[in-house]
Tab-separated table of C-alpha atoms and ligand atoms in Angstrom:
chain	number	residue	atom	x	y	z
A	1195	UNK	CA	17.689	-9.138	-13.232
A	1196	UNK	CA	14.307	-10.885	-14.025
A	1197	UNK	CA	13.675	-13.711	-11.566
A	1198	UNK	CA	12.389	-16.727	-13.460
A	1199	UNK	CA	9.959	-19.448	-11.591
A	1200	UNK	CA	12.041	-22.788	-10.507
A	1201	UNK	CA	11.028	-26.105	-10.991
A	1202	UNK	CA	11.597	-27.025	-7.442
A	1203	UNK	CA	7.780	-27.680	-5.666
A	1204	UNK	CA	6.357	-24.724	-3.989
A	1205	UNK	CA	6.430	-24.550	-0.386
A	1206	UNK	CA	4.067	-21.231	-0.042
A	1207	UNK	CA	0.516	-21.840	-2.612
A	1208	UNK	CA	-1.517	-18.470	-2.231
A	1209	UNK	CA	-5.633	-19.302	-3.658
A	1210	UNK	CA	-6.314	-15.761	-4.471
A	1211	UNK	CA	-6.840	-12.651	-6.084
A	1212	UNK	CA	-5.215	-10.325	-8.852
A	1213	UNK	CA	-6.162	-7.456	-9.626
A	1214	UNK	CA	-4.734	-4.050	-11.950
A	1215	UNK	CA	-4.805	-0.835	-9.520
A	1216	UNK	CA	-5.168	1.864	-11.102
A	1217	UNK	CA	-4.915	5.311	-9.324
A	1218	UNK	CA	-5.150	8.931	-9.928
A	1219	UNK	CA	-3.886	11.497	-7.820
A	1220	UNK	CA	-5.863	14.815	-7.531
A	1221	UNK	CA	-5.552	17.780	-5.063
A	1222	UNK	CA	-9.057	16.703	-3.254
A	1223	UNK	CA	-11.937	13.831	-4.341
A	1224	UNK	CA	-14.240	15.509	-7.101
A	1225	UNK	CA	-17.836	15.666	-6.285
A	1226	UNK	CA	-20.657	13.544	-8.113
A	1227	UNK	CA	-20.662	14.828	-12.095
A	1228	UNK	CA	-17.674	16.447	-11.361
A	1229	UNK	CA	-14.706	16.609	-13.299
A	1230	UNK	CA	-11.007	17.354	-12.174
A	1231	UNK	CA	-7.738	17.623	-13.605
A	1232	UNK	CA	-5.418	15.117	-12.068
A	1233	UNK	CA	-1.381	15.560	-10.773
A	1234	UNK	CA	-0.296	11.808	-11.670
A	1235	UNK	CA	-1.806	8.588	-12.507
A	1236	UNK	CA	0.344	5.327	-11.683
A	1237	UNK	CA	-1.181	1.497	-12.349
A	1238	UNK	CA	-0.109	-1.381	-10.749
A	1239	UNK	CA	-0.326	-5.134	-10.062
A	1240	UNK	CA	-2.585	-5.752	-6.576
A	1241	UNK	CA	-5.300	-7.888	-5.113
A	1242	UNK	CA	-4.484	-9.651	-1.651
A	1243	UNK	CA	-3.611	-13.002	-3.491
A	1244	UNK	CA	-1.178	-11.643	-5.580
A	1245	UNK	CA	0.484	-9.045	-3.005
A	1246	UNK	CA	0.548	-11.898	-0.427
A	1247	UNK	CA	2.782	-13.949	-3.097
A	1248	UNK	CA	4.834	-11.336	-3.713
A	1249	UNK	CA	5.731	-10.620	-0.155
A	1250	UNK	CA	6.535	-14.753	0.301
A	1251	UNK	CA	8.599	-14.822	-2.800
A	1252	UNK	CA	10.740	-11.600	-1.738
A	1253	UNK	CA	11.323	-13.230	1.476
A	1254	UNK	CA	12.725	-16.121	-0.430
A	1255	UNK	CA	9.519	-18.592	-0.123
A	1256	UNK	CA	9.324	-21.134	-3.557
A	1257	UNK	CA	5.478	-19.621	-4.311
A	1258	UNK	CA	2.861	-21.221	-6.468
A	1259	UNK	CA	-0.465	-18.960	-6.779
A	1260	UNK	CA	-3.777	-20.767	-7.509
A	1261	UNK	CA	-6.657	-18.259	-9.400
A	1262	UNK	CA	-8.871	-17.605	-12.323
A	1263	UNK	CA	-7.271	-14.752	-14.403
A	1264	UNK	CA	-9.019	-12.927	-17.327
A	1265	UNK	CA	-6.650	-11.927	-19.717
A	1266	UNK	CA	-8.335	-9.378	-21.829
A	1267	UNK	CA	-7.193	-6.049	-21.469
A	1268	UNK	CA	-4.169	-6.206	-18.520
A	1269	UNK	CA	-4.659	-9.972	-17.095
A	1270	UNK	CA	-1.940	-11.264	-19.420
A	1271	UNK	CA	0.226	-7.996	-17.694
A	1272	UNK	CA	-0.525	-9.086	-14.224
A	1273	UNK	CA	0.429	-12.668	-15.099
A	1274	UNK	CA	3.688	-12.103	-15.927
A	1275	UNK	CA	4.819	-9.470	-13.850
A	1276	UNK	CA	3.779	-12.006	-10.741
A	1277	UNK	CA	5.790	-14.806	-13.039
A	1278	UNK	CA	8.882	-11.798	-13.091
A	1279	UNK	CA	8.774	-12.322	-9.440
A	1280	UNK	CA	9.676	-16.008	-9.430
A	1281	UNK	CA	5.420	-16.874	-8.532
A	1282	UNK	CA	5.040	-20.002	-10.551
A	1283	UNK	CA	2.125	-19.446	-12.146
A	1284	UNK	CA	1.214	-22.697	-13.895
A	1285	UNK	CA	-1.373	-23.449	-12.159
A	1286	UNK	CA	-3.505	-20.418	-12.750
A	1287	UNK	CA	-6.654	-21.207	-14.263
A	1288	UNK	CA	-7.043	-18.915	-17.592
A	1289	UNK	CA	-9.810	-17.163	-19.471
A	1290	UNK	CA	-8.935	-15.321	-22.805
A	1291	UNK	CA	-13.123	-13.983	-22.614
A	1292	UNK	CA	-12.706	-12.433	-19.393
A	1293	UNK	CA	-11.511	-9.491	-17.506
A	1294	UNK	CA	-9.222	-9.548	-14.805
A	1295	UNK	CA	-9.929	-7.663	-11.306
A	1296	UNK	CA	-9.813	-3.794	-11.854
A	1297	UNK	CA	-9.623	-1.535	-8.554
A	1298	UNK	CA	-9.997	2.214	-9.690
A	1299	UNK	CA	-8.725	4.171	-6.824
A	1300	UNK	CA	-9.256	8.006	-6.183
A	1301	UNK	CA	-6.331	9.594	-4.195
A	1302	UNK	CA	-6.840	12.911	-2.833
A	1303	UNK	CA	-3.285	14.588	-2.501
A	1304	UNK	CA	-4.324	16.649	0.323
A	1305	UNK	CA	-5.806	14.552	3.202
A	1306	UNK	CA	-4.601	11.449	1.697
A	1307	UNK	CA	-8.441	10.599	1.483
A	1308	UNK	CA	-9.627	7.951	-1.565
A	1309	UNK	CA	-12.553	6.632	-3.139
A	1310	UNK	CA	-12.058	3.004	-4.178
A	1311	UNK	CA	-14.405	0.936	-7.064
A	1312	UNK	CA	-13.413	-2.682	-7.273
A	1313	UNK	CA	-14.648	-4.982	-10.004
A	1314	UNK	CA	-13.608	-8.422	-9.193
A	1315	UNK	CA	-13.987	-9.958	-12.643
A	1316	UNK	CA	-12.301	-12.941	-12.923
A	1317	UNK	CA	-11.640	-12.996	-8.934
A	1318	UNK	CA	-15.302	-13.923	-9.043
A	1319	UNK	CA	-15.408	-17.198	-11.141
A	1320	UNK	CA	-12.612	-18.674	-9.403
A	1321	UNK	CA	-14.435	-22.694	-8.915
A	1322	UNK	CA	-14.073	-25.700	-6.515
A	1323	UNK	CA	-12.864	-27.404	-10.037
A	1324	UNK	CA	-10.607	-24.958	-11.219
A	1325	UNK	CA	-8.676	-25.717	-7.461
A	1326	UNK	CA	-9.074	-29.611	-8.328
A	1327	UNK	CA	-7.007	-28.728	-11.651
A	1328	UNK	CA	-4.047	-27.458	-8.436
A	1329	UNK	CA	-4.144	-30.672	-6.694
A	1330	UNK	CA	-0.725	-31.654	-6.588
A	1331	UNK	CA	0.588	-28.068	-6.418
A	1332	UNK	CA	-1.679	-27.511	-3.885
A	1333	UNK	CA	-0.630	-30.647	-1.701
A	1334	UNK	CA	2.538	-30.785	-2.354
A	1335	UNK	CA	3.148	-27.449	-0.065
A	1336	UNK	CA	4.091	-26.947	3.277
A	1337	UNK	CA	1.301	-23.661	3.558
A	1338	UNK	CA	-1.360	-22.792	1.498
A	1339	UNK	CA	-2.908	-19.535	1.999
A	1340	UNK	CA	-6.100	-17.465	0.863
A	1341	UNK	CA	-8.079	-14.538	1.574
A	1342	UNK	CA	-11.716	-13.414	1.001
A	1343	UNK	CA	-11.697	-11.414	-2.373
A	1344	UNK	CA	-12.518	-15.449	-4.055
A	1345	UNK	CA	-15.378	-17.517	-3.382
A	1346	UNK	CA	-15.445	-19.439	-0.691
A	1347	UNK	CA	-16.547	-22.606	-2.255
A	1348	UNK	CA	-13.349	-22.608	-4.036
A	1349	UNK	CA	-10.838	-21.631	-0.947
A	1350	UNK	CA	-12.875	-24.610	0.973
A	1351	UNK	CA	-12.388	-26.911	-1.503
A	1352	UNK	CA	-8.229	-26.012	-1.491
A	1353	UNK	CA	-8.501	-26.019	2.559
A	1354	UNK	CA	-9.997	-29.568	1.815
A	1355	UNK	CA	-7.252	-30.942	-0.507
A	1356	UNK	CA	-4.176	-29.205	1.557
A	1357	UNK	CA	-5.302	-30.953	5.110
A	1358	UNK	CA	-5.959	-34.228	3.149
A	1359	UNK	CA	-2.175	-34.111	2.501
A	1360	UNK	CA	-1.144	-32.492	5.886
A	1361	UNK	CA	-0.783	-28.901	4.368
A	1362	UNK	CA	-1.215	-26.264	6.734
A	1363	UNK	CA	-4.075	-23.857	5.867
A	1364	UNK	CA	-3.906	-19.916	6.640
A	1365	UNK	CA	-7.171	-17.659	6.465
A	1366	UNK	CA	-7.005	-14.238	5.504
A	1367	UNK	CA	-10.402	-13.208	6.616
A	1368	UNK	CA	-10.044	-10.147	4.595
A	1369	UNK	CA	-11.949	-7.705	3.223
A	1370	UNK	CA	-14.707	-8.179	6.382
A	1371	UNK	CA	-17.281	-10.836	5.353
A	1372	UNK	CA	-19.193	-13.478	6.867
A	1373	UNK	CA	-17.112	-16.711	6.375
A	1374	UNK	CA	-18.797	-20.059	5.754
A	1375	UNK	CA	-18.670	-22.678	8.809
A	1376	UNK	CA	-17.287	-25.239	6.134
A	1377	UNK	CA	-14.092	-23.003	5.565
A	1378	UNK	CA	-13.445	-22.340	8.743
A	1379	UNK	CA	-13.480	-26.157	9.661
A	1380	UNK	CA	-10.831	-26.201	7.403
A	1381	UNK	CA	-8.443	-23.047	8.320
A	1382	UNK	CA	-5.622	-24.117	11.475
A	1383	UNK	CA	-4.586	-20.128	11.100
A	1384	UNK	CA	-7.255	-17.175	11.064
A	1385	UNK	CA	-5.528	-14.073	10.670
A	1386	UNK	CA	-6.985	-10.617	10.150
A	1387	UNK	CA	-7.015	-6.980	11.396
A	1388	UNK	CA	-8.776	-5.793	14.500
A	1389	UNK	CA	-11.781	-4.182	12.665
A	1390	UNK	CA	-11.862	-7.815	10.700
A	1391	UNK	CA	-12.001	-9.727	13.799
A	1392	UNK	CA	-14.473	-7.666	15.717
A	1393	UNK	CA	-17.073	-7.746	12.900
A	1394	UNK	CA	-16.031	-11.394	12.708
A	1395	UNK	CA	-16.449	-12.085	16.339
A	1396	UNK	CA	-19.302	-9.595	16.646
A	1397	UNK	CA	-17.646	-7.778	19.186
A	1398	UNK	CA	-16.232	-4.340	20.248
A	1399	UNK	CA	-12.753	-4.839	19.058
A	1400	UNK	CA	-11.179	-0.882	19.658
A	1401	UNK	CA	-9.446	-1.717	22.918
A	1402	UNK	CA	-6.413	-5.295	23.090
A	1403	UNK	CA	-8.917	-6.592	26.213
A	1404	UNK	CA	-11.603	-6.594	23.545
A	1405	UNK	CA	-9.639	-7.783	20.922
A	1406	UNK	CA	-8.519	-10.710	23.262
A	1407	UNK	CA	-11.695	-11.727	23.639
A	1408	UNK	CA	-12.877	-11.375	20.503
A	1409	UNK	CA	-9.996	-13.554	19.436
A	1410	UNK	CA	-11.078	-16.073	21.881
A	1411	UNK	CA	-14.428	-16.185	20.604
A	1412	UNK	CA	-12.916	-17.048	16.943
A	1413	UNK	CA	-10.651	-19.279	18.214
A	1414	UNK	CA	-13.697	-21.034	19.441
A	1415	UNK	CA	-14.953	-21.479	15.992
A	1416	UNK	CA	-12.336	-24.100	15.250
A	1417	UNK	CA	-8.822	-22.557	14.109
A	1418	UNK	CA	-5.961	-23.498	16.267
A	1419	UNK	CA	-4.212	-20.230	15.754
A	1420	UNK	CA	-6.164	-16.466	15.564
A	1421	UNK	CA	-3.816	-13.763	14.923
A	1422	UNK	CA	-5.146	-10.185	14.897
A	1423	UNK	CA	-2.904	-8.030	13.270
A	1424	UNK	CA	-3.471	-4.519	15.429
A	1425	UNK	CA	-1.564	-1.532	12.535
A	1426	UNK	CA	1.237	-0.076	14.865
A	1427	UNK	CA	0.214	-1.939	17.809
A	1428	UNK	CA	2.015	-5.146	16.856
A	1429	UNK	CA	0.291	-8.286	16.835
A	1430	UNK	CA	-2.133	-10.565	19.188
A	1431	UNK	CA	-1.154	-14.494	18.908
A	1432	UNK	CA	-4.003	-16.631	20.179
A	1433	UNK	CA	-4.270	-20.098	20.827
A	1434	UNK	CA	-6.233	-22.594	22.996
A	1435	UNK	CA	-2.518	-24.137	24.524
A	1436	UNK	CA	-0.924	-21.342	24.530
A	1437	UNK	CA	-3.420	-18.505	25.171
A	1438	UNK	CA	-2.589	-14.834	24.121
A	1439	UNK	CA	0.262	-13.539	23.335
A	1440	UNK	CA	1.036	-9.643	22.524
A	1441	UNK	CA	4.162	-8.794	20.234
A	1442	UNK	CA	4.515	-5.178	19.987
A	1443	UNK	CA	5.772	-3.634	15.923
A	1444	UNK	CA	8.754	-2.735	15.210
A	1445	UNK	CA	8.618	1.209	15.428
A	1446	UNK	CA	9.007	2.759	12.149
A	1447	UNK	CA	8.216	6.143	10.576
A	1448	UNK	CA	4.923	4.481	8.642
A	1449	UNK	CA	4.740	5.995	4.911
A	1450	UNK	CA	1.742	3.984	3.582
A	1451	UNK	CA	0.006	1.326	5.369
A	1452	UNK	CA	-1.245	0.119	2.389
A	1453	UNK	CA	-0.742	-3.508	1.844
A	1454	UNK	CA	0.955	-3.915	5.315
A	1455	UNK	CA	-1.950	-6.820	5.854
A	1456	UNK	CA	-0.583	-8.601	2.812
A	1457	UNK	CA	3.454	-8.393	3.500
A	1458	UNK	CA	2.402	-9.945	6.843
A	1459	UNK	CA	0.572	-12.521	5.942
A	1460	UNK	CA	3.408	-13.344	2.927
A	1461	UNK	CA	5.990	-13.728	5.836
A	1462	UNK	CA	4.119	-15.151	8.103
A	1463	UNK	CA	3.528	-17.763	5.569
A	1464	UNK	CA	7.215	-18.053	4.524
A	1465	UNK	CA	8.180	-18.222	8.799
A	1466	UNK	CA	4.967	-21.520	8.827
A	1467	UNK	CA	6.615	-22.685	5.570
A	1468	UNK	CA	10.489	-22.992	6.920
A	1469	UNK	CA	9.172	-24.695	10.104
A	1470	UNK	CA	9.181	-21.684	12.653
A	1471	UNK	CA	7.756	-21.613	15.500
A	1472	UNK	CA	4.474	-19.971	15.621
A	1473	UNK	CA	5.950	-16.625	17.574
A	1474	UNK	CA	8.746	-16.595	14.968
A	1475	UNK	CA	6.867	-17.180	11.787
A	1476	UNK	CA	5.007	-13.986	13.278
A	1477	UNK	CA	7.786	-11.668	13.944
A	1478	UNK	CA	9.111	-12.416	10.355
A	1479	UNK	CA	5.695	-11.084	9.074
A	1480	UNK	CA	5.789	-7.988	11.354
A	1481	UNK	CA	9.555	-6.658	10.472
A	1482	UNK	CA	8.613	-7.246	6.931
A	1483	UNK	CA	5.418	-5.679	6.616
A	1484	UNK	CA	7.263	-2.779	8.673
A	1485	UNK	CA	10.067	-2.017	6.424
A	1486	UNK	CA	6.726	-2.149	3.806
A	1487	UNK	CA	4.969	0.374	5.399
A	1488	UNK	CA	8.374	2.507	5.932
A	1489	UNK	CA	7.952	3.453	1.993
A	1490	UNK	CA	5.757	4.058	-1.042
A	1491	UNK	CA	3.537	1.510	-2.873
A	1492	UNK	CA	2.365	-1.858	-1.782
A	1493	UNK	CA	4.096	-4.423	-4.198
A	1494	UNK	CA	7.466	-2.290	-4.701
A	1495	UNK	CA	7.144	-1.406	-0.698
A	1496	UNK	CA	7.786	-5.450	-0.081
A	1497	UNK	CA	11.330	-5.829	1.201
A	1498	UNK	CA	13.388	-8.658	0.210
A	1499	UNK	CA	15.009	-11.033	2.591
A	1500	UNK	CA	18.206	-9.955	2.780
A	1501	UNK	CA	17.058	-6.798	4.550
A	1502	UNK	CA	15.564	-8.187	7.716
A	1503	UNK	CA	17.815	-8.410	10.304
A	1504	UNK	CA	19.896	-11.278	11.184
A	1505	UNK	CA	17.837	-13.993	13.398
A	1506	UNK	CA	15.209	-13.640	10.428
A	1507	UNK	CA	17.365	-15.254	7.633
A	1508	UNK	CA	16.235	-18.418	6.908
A	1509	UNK	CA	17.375	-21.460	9.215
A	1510	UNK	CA	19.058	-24.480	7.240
B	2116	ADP	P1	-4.087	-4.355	7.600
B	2116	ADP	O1	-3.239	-3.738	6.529
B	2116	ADP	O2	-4.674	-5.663	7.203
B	2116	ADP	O3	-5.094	-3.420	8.212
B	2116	ADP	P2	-2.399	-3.891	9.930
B	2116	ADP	O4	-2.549	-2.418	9.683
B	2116	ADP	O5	-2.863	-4.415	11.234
B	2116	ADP	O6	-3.072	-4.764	8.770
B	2116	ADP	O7	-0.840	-4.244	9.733
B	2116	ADP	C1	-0.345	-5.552	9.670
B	2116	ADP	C2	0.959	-5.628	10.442
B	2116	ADP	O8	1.907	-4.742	9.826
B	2116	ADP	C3	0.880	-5.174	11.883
B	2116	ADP	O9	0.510	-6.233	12.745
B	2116	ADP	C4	2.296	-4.694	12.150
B	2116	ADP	O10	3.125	-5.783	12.513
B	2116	ADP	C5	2.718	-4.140	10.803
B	2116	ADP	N1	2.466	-2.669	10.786
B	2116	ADP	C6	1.391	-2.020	10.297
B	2116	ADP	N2	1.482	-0.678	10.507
B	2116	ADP	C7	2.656	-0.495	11.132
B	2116	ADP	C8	3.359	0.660	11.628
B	2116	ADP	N3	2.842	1.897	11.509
B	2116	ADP	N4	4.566	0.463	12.229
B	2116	ADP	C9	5.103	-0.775	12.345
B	2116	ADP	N5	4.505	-1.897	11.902
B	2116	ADP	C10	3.297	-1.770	11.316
């Protein structure tokens, strides 16, 4: 069954990247001028904005997504298989000129090693008025989320908008990069990983007492919430009332970790977006990105609602 997009208002509005993956598997990474024969070669849909949709829509979220999408060569692809999973994507700025992002990934079947190039594309023109043409999408939500693969002029601009209307804002400071003081007045929730955070925070970040503090020092950059996701670790909740707070993972036999960032931050969103407690609206990210990282792929790893256990179903 193909899921079409409601009309009902979004609750969940991801600002964000999309991007075609494409990736080739070969028994190790070849050499510079070198050329190998590859086992397999599989493309598809990624970029945090997009994943992070995905993951809220599968946990049953109402999801609009906010970008700038080439749609030469696959954009018009990526479009609608994020529109197949019930995104609304009406509000996506367009561009039949451009290319959308491209990520082509080098997998080396023994090791696991890989060798990434990324080429934003359209990711990169994403404007401060392409996010005014998403005003009432944008602040008619209960969340609105973004990460760092668009400019931050343009994620600032949606922060701006969203906590005009009362919108609660959520930061994915990811990939690593210096964020501007002007978005970060804007973001109530900072969330990233513990590498993120400590080369946020300028900190040692490879023990949780470090982590804490480097937390603490983000936290004293404005957001009312840092959470630092920590891989199998769990989670560390900060906040000024409440302090810190350390939720341990689910244990699971990990298969790929890839994308576990993005199912997170999709249920966390979804948790914010139903009116969860902070705690709660985390431990709905962390079992799904869990059963994620239990199997294969990032997108088709994203488990759907009905799988989490009981006290996560939604609350009418
Ligand atoms: P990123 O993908 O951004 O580096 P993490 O690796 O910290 O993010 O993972 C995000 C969240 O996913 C973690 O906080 C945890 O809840 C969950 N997770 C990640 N890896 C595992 C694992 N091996 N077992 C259980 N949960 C995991």
């Amino acid at each position: 069954m193909t899921a079409t997009a409601s009309s009902k208002p979004a609750s969940v509005v991801v600002v964000g990247s999309i991007n075609m993956d494409m990736v080739s598997h070969s028994p190790r990474l070849p050499a510079p001028g070198e050329t190998l024969v590859g086992e397999a070669f599989v493309m598809a849909p990624g970029g945090k904005g997009a994943n992070q949709a995905v993951a809220a829509a599968r946990l049953g979220a109402e999801v609009a997504f906010v970008s700038r999408v080439g749609t030469r060569q696959h954009g018009a692809e990526l479009l609608a298989a994020l529109g197949a999973e019930g995104v609304h994507t009406a509000a996506v700025a367009t561009d039949a000129t451009a290319l959308p992002g491209i990520a082509v990934i080098m997998v080396a079947s023994q090791g696991g090693e890989n060798s990434i190039v990324y080429v934003p594309g359209s990711n990169a023109q994403l404007s401060a008025a392409d996010v005014e043409q998403a005003k009432a999408v944008l602040q008619a939500a209960r969340v609105v989320v973004a990460q760092l693969e668009v400019p931050q002029p343009a994620i600032a601009h949606a922060f701006a908008l969203a906590r005009a209307a009362g919108v609660t804002t959520i930061l994915n400071a990811a990939p690593a990069l210096p964020v501007n003081a002007e978005l970060l007045a804007q973001t109530q929730w900072l969330v990233l990983n513990e590498t993120e955070a400590g080369q946020m925070a300028g900190m040692p970040s490879a023990s949780l007492e470090q982590v804490r503090a480097a937390a603490e020092a983000l936290l004293a950059r404005g957001p009312g919430q840092v959470v630092v996701t920590l891989g199998a670790q769990g989670v560390l909740l900060c906040s000024a009332q409440q302090g810190a707070q350390h939720l341990p993972a689910q244990r699971v036999t990990a298969v790929d970790t890839v994308g576990a960032g993005d199912t997170f931050v999709g249920g966390l969103a979804t948790g914010l977006a139903e009116g969860w407690a902070p705690a709660d609206a985390v431990r709905l990210g962390q079992a799904a990105a869990a059963l994620a990282v239990s199997r294969a792929g990032v997108q088709t790893a994203m488990p759907r609602r009905a799988e989490l256990a009981a006290e996560l179903q939604p609350r009418s």
